Amino acid sequence: VPALLHPELTRAEWTGGVKALAGAGRAGRVPPGTAAVLWTSGTSGRPRGVALGHRGLALHAEATRERLSLDPRDVWLASLSPAHVGGLALVTRSLLLGSTLLALGPSSSDRMPDLLRGGDSLPAVTHLSLVPTQLRRLLDAWGDDAPPGTLRLVLVGGARAPAELVERALFSGWPVALTYGMTEMSSQVATAAPAEVLYDPESVGRPLRGVEIRIADSGEIWTRGATRALAYVGTEDSLADPDGWYHTGDLGELDEAGRLRIRGRRSDRIVSGGVTVDAVEVEKVLRSHPWVGEAAVVGLPDPEWGERVAAAVVLDRAAGDEGEDGWRSTLDRWCRERLSVAKIPRRWVDLEGLPLNANGKLDRETVRRILLERGQPGRSSRR
């Protein structure tokens, strides 16, 4: 059974992964029918190996074909590492559906425009799978021109795509489909095709065929179905509850048509002085300021309030005219006009780029460490 470890994992993550997988192999804990073992990203909690089954991957490929109208003429760019469940799905889906996978090595954002334009010896790319960070960088590198006419689909998942990013892509004519998934469910759980995204750019669509979604009383998304992974390996942890539901840790809601909206992660919740603060809400307000390209909000320990809100931002250079303190004061005023006082960031840092983990997702633990080490206070933390 192949067990893929991303080359950008830290030495500690590599060592932990190898030990856990080797131990599982010796103990016979890799379930029969396992096609591959992937190491979860560890954006929250402890990283674990996930045993993906042959049947689950096949059912996932067929359900995706149905939702996105895929056919053997499609040409997908291998834009994600196969150690990422979205990257592995590119491989398995192409094999199972008979489409073409164009594997040209790492697809950096500055190289992707040339790959999309194609060449004499390359087939035209018709389909892309990207995480939101890749989409943002592709749009920056591409400019204001319309996408190539040969491109039929840009599948965006792996993390919550900010509405303003989706709207920016739609405005330029990019055929964006939004998806929500996780390693434990063999990738996609719910997907909105491009026509649905045009109608509602904040929804990730309805569950794929064979997949169920439930919203728990806490607002957490639960999911189950035949695409669910077989087990965790190298740990005694259970993958699902006794009724087969996988508890995602994400927060969401279903509308009357069964379409899913993602509201954040439980781990993105900050409790300050008894007030629950949603990091995603604060990030959205920060990104709405013309100086802010990207933002990440976390909670820092505070002896008086339990936690205090802190923000890392990637600023456009126009903000440099305001000086070291000016941009913080400007963003503080911006937030105070749009957020209740408990949600105002009390500590700030300006970064060249937000730290990402090996799967291209925001690494909140590194953001938290940077803010603790380098963050500068804003206005008084008194409410």
Tab-separated table of C-alpha atoms in Angstrom:
chain	number	residue	atom	x	y	z
A	1	VAL	CA	0.000	0.000	0.000
A	2	PRO	CA	1.539	3.362	-0.949
A	3	ALA	CA	1.738	5.819	1.947
A	4	LEU	CA	2.576	9.245	0.563
A	5	LEU	CA	4.438	11.823	2.639
A	6	HIS	CA	4.695	15.357	1.285
A	7	PRO	CA	8.307	16.494	0.653
A	8	GLU	CA	7.582	19.822	2.367
A	9	LEU	CA	6.681	18.246	5.710
A	10	THR	CA	8.999	19.166	8.556
A	11	ARG	CA	11.539	16.610	9.760
A	12	ALA	CA	9.423	16.000	12.882
A	13	GLU	CA	6.312	15.396	10.755
A	14	TRP	CA	8.215	13.042	8.463
A	15	THR	CA	9.620	11.088	11.401
A	16	GLY	CA	6.250	10.863	13.138
A	17	GLY	CA	4.555	9.749	9.938
A	18	VAL	CA	7.102	7.061	9.153
A	19	LYS	CA	6.985	5.670	12.694
A	20	ALA	CA	3.182	5.583	12.787
A	21	LEU	CA	2.856	3.966	9.376
A	22	ALA	CA	5.608	1.429	10.034
A	23	GLY	CA	4.010	0.507	13.337
A	24	ALA	CA	0.612	0.103	11.682
A	25	GLY	CA	2.122	-2.176	9.057
A	26	ARG	CA	3.841	-4.394	11.614
A	27	ALA	CA	0.670	-4.629	13.704
A	28	GLY	CA	-1.531	-5.447	10.704
A	29	ARG	CA	-3.629	-2.327	11.220
A	30	VAL	CA	-3.878	-1.313	7.560
A	31	PRO	CA	-7.412	-2.464	6.648
A	32	PRO	CA	-8.014	-4.845	3.703
A	33	GLY	CA	-9.002	-2.960	0.589
A	34	THR	CA	-6.755	0.027	1.322
A	35	ALA	CA	-5.620	1.804	-1.860
A	36	ALA	CA	-3.384	4.419	-0.236
A	37	VAL	CA	-2.580	6.049	3.074
A	38	LEU	CA	-2.421	9.839	3.240
A	39	TRP	CA	-1.172	11.948	6.096
A	40	THR	CA	-3.698	14.575	7.155
A	41	SER	CA	-2.547	18.186	7.075
A	42	GLY	CA	-2.763	18.762	10.809
A	43	THR	CA	-4.285	22.270	10.551
A	44	SER	CA	-5.906	21.446	13.876
A	45	GLY	CA	-5.206	18.618	16.283
A	46	ARG	CA	-2.748	15.780	15.765
A	47	PRO	CA	-1.856	14.640	12.206
A	48	ARG	CA	-2.929	11.087	11.428
A	49	GLY	CA	-2.636	8.596	8.594
A	50	VAL	CA	-5.889	7.951	6.713
A	51	ALA	CA	-6.503	4.631	4.914
A	52	LEU	CA	-8.404	5.331	1.683
A	53	GLY	CA	-10.223	2.381	0.115
A	54	HIS	CA	-10.322	1.293	-3.530
A	55	ARG	CA	-14.136	1.273	-3.481
A	56	GLY	CA	-14.388	4.712	-1.900
A	57	LEU	CA	-12.070	6.263	-4.487
A	58	ALA	CA	-13.992	4.634	-7.344
A	59	LEU	CA	-17.365	5.822	-6.037
A	60	HIS	CA	-15.926	9.295	-5.490
A	61	ALA	CA	-14.673	9.454	-9.096
A	62	GLU	CA	-18.080	8.437	-10.458
A	63	ALA	CA	-19.968	10.922	-8.253
A	64	THR	CA	-17.596	13.719	-9.319
A	65	ARG	CA	-18.058	12.789	-12.988
A	66	GLU	CA	-21.802	13.097	-12.527
A	67	ARG	CA	-21.702	16.441	-10.679
A	68	LEU	CA	-19.190	18.167	-12.989
A	69	SER	CA	-20.109	16.511	-16.320
A	70	LEU	CA	-16.636	15.059	-16.784
A	71	ASP	CA	-15.674	12.929	-19.791
A	72	PRO	CA	-12.569	11.222	-21.261
A	73	ARG	CA	-11.720	14.284	-23.369
A	74	ASP	CA	-10.824	16.301	-20.250
A	75	VAL	CA	-7.213	17.365	-19.709
A	76	TRP	CA	-6.421	18.023	-16.042
A	77	LEU	CA	-3.251	19.762	-14.928
A	78	ALA	CA	-1.524	17.958	-12.052
A	79	SER	CA	-1.535	21.099	-9.923
A	80	LEU	CA	-1.618	19.500	-6.441
A	81	SER	CA	0.766	17.063	-4.791
A	82	PRO	CA	-0.504	13.455	-4.758
A	83	ALA	CA	0.239	13.518	-1.027
A	84	HIS	CA	-2.756	15.897	-0.835
A	85	VAL	CA	-6.122	14.131	-1.200
A	86	GLY	CA	-7.081	16.524	-4.011
A	87	GLY	CA	-3.854	15.638	-5.831
A	88	LEU	CA	-4.364	11.906	-5.356
A	89	ALA	CA	-7.943	12.304	-6.644
A	90	LEU	CA	-6.523	13.874	-9.825
A	91	VAL	CA	-4.571	10.671	-10.438
A	92	THR	CA	-7.276	8.160	-9.494
A	93	ARG	CA	-10.042	10.091	-11.269
A	94	SER	CA	-8.061	10.296	-14.495
A	95	LEU	CA	-7.298	6.571	-14.368
A	96	LEU	CA	-10.866	5.557	-13.563
A	97	LEU	CA	-12.603	7.944	-16.002
A	98	GLY	CA	-10.064	7.712	-18.817
A	99	SER	CA	-9.172	11.414	-18.964
A	100	THR	CA	-5.711	12.933	-19.478
A	101	LEU	CA	-3.528	14.078	-16.596
A	102	LEU	CA	-0.822	16.535	-17.608
A	103	ALA	CA	2.017	16.025	-15.112
A	104	LEU	CA	4.778	18.553	-15.692
A	105	GLY	CA	6.271	18.886	-12.243
A	106	PRO	CA	5.498	21.580	-9.652
A	107	SER	CA	2.908	24.009	-11.003
A	108	SER	CA	3.977	27.282	-9.414
A	109	SER	CA	1.645	30.242	-9.844
A	110	ASP	CA	4.084	32.158	-12.054
A	111	ARG	CA	4.445	29.128	-14.368
A	112	MET	CA	0.758	28.238	-14.536
A	113	PRO	CA	-0.237	30.954	-17.069
A	114	ASP	CA	2.186	29.493	-19.623
A	115	LEU	CA	0.840	25.986	-18.973
A	116	LEU	CA	-2.736	27.180	-19.482
A	117	ARG	CA	-1.856	28.826	-22.769
A	118	GLY	CA	-0.411	25.501	-23.946
A	119	GLY	CA	2.161	24.931	-26.642
A	120	ASP	CA	2.919	23.007	-29.799
A	121	SER	CA	3.688	19.782	-27.959
A	122	LEU	CA	1.180	20.026	-25.096
A	123	PRO	CA	-2.580	19.452	-25.066
A	124	ALA	CA	-4.673	22.414	-23.958
A	125	VAL	CA	-5.566	22.262	-20.249
A	126	THR	CA	-9.332	22.053	-19.791
A	127	HIS	CA	-9.561	21.479	-16.013
A	128	LEU	CA	-7.695	22.755	-12.947
A	129	SER	CA	-7.827	21.854	-9.246
A	130	LEU	CA	-6.597	24.651	-6.969
A	131	VAL	CA	-6.615	25.680	-3.343
A	132	PRO	CA	-7.714	29.317	-2.753
A	133	THR	CA	-4.149	30.569	-2.348
A	134	GLN	CA	-3.243	29.128	-5.764
A	135	LEU	CA	-6.295	30.769	-7.340
A	136	ARG	CA	-5.398	34.160	-5.883
A	137	ARG	CA	-1.818	33.915	-7.132
A	138	LEU	CA	-2.963	32.698	-10.549
A	139	LEU	CA	-5.290	35.680	-10.912
A	140	ASP	CA	-2.476	38.035	-9.867
A	141	ALA	CA	-0.112	36.488	-12.408
A	142	TRP	CA	-2.693	36.288	-15.210
A	143	GLY	CA	-3.929	39.869	-15.024
A	144	ASP	CA	-7.289	41.175	-16.200
A	145	ASP	CA	-7.530	39.158	-19.421
A	146	ALA	CA	-10.208	36.511	-19.824
A	147	PRO	CA	-9.092	32.901	-19.247
A	148	PRO	CA	-8.290	30.743	-22.290
A	149	GLY	CA	-11.373	29.503	-24.114
A	150	THR	CA	-10.195	25.909	-23.788
A	151	LEU	CA	-10.458	26.045	-19.981
A	152	ARG	CA	-13.813	24.622	-18.881
A	153	LEU	CA	-13.459	24.212	-15.121
A	154	VAL	CA	-11.451	25.510	-12.152
A	155	LEU	CA	-12.246	23.363	-9.117
A	156	VAL	CA	-11.413	25.286	-5.924
A	157	GLY	CA	-11.253	23.541	-2.554
A	158	GLY	CA	-8.923	22.492	0.247
A	159	ALA	CA	-9.867	25.542	2.317
A	160	ARG	CA	-12.674	28.077	2.516
A	161	ALA	CA	-12.540	30.396	-0.518
A	162	PRO	CA	-13.247	34.023	0.465
A	163	ALA	CA	-16.312	35.400	-1.342
A	164	GLU	CA	-14.371	38.373	-2.703
A	165	LEU	CA	-11.819	36.025	-4.304
A	166	VAL	CA	-14.563	33.961	-5.947
A	167	GLU	CA	-16.320	37.096	-7.194
A	168	ARG	CA	-13.047	38.432	-8.596
A	169	ALA	CA	-12.557	35.220	-10.577
A	170	LEU	CA	-16.167	35.165	-11.797
A	171	PHE	CA	-15.965	38.806	-12.894
A	172	SER	CA	-13.029	37.917	-15.167
A	173	GLY	CA	-14.852	34.911	-16.603
A	174	TRP	CA	-13.070	32.037	-14.853
A	175	PRO	CA	-15.317	28.909	-14.726
A	176	VAL	CA	-15.056	28.363	-10.976
A	177	ALA	CA	-16.575	25.357	-9.216
A	178	LEU	CA	-16.433	25.322	-5.411
A	179	THR	CA	-15.976	22.144	-3.437
A	180	TYR	CA	-15.808	21.112	0.195
A	181	GLY	CA	-14.086	17.915	1.220
A	182	MET	CA	-11.489	16.228	3.359
A	183	THR	CA	-9.091	13.301	3.327
A	184	GLU	CA	-11.392	11.230	5.526
A	185	MET	CA	-14.101	11.301	2.792
A	186	SER	CA	-11.806	10.548	-0.188
A	187	SER	CA	-11.856	14.263	-1.171
A	188	GLN	CA	-15.101	15.980	-2.227
A	189	VAL	CA	-18.188	15.894	-0.016
A	190	ALA	CA	-20.211	18.700	-1.615
A	191	THR	CA	-19.547	20.520	-4.879
A	192	ALA	CA	-21.137	23.465	-6.680
A	193	ALA	CA	-20.726	23.423	-10.460
A	194	PRO	CA	-19.847	26.733	-12.205
A	195	ALA	CA	-23.498	27.581	-12.990
A	196	GLU	CA	-24.357	27.168	-9.291
A	197	VAL	CA	-21.415	29.338	-8.220
A	198	LEU	CA	-22.629	32.145	-10.478
A	199	TYR	CA	-25.964	31.928	-8.680
A	200	ASP	CA	-24.472	31.767	-5.179
A	201	PRO	CA	-20.692	32.348	-4.801
A	202	GLU	CA	-20.749	31.545	-1.066
A	203	SER	CA	-22.215	28.039	-1.345
A	204	VAL	CA	-20.187	24.871	-1.961
A	205	GLY	CA	-23.259	23.130	-3.330
A	206	ARG	CA	-25.127	19.941	-2.540
A	207	PRO	CA	-23.609	16.657	-1.320
A	208	LEU	CA	-22.324	14.293	-3.980
A	209	ARG	CA	-24.354	11.202	-4.746
A	210	GLY	CA	-23.987	8.648	-1.946
A	211	VAL	CA	-22.876	11.239	0.632
A	212	GLU	CA	-24.969	12.585	3.518
A	213	ILE	CA	-24.454	15.817	5.444
A	214	ARG	CA	-25.943	16.722	8.820
A	215	ILE	CA	-25.542	19.940	10.799
A	216	ALA	CA	-25.223	19.122	14.501
A	217	ASP	CA	-26.816	21.273	17.210
A	218	SER	CA	-23.411	22.903	17.730
A	219	GLY	CA	-23.313	23.957	14.066
A	220	GLU	CA	-20.624	21.381	13.249
A	221	ILE	CA	-20.795	19.596	9.893
A	222	TRP	CA	-21.127	15.818	10.094
A	223	THR	CA	-20.886	13.609	7.015
A	224	ARG	CA	-21.044	9.937	6.114
A	225	GLY	CA	-21.300	7.739	3.041
A	226	ALA	CA	-19.645	5.024	0.977
A	227	THR	CA	-16.674	7.291	0.114
A	228	ARG	CA	-15.618	7.534	3.762
A	229	ALA	CA	-12.085	6.314	4.434
A	230	LEU	CA	-11.607	2.913	6.043
A	231	ALA	CA	-9.764	3.909	9.209
A	232	TYR	CA	-6.977	5.897	10.780
A	233	VAL	CA	-3.696	4.000	10.890
A	234	GLY	CA	-0.994	4.211	13.507
A	235	THR	CA	-3.506	5.291	16.153
A	236	GLU	CA	-6.404	3.890	18.135
A	237	ASP	CA	-8.581	6.879	17.235
A	238	SER	CA	-11.954	6.132	15.677
A	239	LEU	CA	-12.724	7.768	12.340
A	240	ALA	CA	-16.486	7.942	12.873
A	241	ASP	CA	-19.085	7.793	15.640
A	242	PRO	CA	-21.189	4.618	16.191
A	243	ASP	CA	-23.723	5.781	13.572
A	244	GLY	CA	-21.022	6.247	10.931
A	245	TRP	CA	-20.856	10.055	11.034
A	246	TYR	CA	-17.471	11.721	10.602
A	247	HIS	CA	-17.321	14.901	12.703
A	248	THR	CA	-15.479	17.379	10.496
A	249	GLY	CA	-14.687	20.144	12.978
A	250	ASP	CA	-16.057	22.631	10.434
A	251	LEU	CA	-19.063	24.871	10.975
A	252	GLY	CA	-21.765	25.274	8.358
A	253	GLU	CA	-25.405	25.437	7.441
A	254	LEU	CA	-27.713	23.902	4.835
A	255	ASP	CA	-30.234	26.027	2.984
A	256	GLU	CA	-33.722	24.899	1.979
A	257	ALA	CA	-32.347	23.397	-1.262
A	258	GLY	CA	-29.718	21.350	0.593
A	259	ARG	CA	-26.785	23.554	-0.432
A	260	LEU	CA	-23.953	23.826	2.072
A	261	ARG	CA	-22.305	27.013	3.293
A	262	ILE	CA	-19.087	26.865	5.300
A	263	ARG	CA	-18.940	29.241	8.260
A	264	GLY	CA	-15.463	28.396	9.543
A	265	ARG	CA	-13.807	25.869	11.818
A	266	ARG	CA	-14.523	25.233	15.449
A	267	SER	CA	-10.813	25.835	16.003
A	268	ASP	CA	-11.241	29.305	14.415
A	269	ARG	CA	-13.497	30.304	17.293
A	270	ILE	CA	-11.960	32.674	19.833
A	271	VAL	CA	-13.577	33.221	23.231
A	272	SER	CA	-12.637	36.617	24.669
A	273	GLY	CA	-14.226	37.663	27.938
A	274	GLY	CA	-17.066	35.214	27.364
A	275	VAL	CA	-17.748	36.568	23.855
A	276	THR	CA	-17.337	34.082	20.996
A	277	VAL	CA	-15.434	35.608	18.071
A	278	ASP	CA	-15.411	34.001	14.624
A	279	ALA	CA	-11.943	34.457	13.095
A	280	VAL	CA	-13.389	34.124	9.573
A	281	GLU	CA	-15.691	37.112	10.159
A	282	VAL	CA	-12.801	39.323	11.302
A	283	GLU	CA	-10.636	38.175	8.375
A	284	LYS	CA	-13.404	39.093	5.945
A	285	VAL	CA	-13.603	42.619	7.355
A	286	LEU	CA	-9.828	43.042	7.151
A	287	ARG	CA	-9.660	41.814	3.548
A	288	SER	CA	-12.344	44.321	2.597
A	289	HIS	CA	-9.850	47.155	3.265
A	290	PRO	CA	-8.040	48.179	0.053
A	291	TRP	CA	-4.637	47.919	1.731
A	292	VAL	CA	-5.067	44.275	2.802
A	293	GLY	CA	-4.334	41.446	0.385
A	294	GLU	CA	-4.569	38.566	2.878
A	295	ALA	CA	-5.378	38.243	6.570
A	296	ALA	CA	-5.260	35.577	9.274
A	297	VAL	CA	-6.846	36.008	12.704
A	298	VAL	CA	-6.104	33.882	15.773
A	299	GLY	CA	-6.613	34.004	19.524
A	300	LEU	CA	-3.699	34.649	21.889
A	301	PRO	CA	-3.727	33.793	25.617
A	302	ASP	CA	-4.700	36.723	27.835
A	303	PRO	CA	-4.758	36.644	31.656
A	304	GLU	CA	-7.713	39.037	31.877
A	305	TRP	CA	-9.944	38.097	28.937
A	306	GLY	CA	-8.935	34.442	28.428
A	307	GLU	CA	-8.018	35.169	24.810
A	308	ARG	CA	-7.435	38.312	22.784
A	309	VAL	CA	-7.878	38.693	19.057
A	310	ALA	CA	-4.692	39.095	16.981
A	311	ALA	CA	-4.216	39.578	13.239
A	312	ALA	CA	-1.498	38.929	10.665
A	313	VAL	CA	-1.964	40.858	7.428
A	314	VAL	CA	-0.273	41.009	4.039
A	315	LEU	CA	-0.343	44.679	3.060
A	316	ASP	CA	-0.215	46.318	-0.326
A	317	ARG	CA	2.752	48.623	-0.506
A	318	ALA	CA	0.505	51.694	-0.625
A	319	ALA	CA	0.085	51.246	3.112
A	320	GLY	CA	3.804	51.909	3.595
A	321	ASP	CA	3.197	55.632	3.237
A	322	GLU	CA	1.393	55.533	6.568
A	323	GLY	CA	4.501	54.451	8.463
A	324	GLU	CA	4.945	51.632	10.945
A	325	ASP	CA	2.158	52.778	13.277
A	326	GLY	CA	-0.111	54.352	10.693
A	327	TRP	CA	-1.349	51.200	9.030
A	328	ARG	CA	-2.231	49.620	12.383
A	329	SER	CA	-4.220	52.692	13.407
A	330	THR	CA	-5.955	52.753	10.041
A	331	LEU	CA	-6.963	49.088	10.215
A	332	ASP	CA	-7.990	49.476	13.846
A	333	ARG	CA	-10.391	52.286	12.864
A	334	TRP	CA	-11.672	50.209	9.942
A	335	CYS	CA	-12.469	47.294	12.239
A	336	ARG	CA	-14.076	49.479	14.931
A	337	GLU	CA	-16.509	50.835	12.354
A	338	ARG	CA	-17.554	47.307	11.317
A	339	LEU	CA	-17.096	44.980	14.285
A	340	SER	CA	-18.174	44.879	17.912
A	341	VAL	CA	-15.437	45.855	20.324
A	342	ALA	CA	-14.641	42.289	21.477
A	343	LYS	CA	-13.720	41.354	17.869
A	344	ILE	CA	-11.130	44.108	17.336
A	345	PRO	CA	-7.553	42.773	16.912
A	346	ARG	CA	-5.321	43.868	19.813
A	347	ARG	CA	-2.042	42.668	18.330
A	348	TRP	CA	-0.812	43.022	14.740
A	349	VAL	CA	1.938	41.879	12.435
A	350	ASP	CA	2.602	42.652	8.756
A	351	LEU	CA	3.962	39.683	6.764
A	352	GLU	CA	5.249	39.263	3.229
A	353	GLY	CA	2.940	36.249	2.888
A	354	LEU	CA	0.842	34.070	5.155
A	355	PRO	CA	2.491	30.805	6.257
A	356	LEU	CA	1.004	27.714	4.609
A	357	ASN	CA	1.382	24.054	5.401
A	358	ALA	CA	2.461	21.428	2.870
A	359	ASN	CA	-1.081	21.165	1.489
A	360	GLY	CA	-1.339	24.882	0.785
A	361	LYS	CA	-3.658	25.612	3.720
A	362	LEU	CA	-3.218	28.407	6.221
A	363	ASP	CA	-0.961	27.308	9.080
A	364	ARG	CA	-2.674	28.998	12.023
A	365	GLU	CA	-0.253	27.620	14.594
A	366	THR	CA	2.666	29.332	12.839
A	367	VAL	CA	0.616	32.542	12.590
A	368	ARG	CA	-0.025	32.339	16.329
A	369	ARG	CA	3.678	31.800	17.084
A	370	ILE	CA	4.712	34.749	14.878
A	371	LEU	CA	2.195	37.036	16.576
A	372	LEU	CA	3.431	35.988	20.008
A	373	GLU	CA	7.045	36.620	19.014
A	374	ARG	CA	6.828	39.623	16.707
A	375	GLY	CA	3.358	41.105	16.975
A	376	GLN	CA	2.966	44.766	17.928
A	377	PRO	CA	0.130	46.008	20.128
A	378	GLY	CA	-2.631	48.106	18.664
A	379	ARG	CA	-4.824	50.363	20.730
A	380	SER	CA	-5.471	49.629	24.396
A	381	SER	CA	-6.964	46.210	25.055
A	382	ARG	CA	-9.532	47.781	27.423
A	383	ARG	CA	-13.042	47.546	26.119
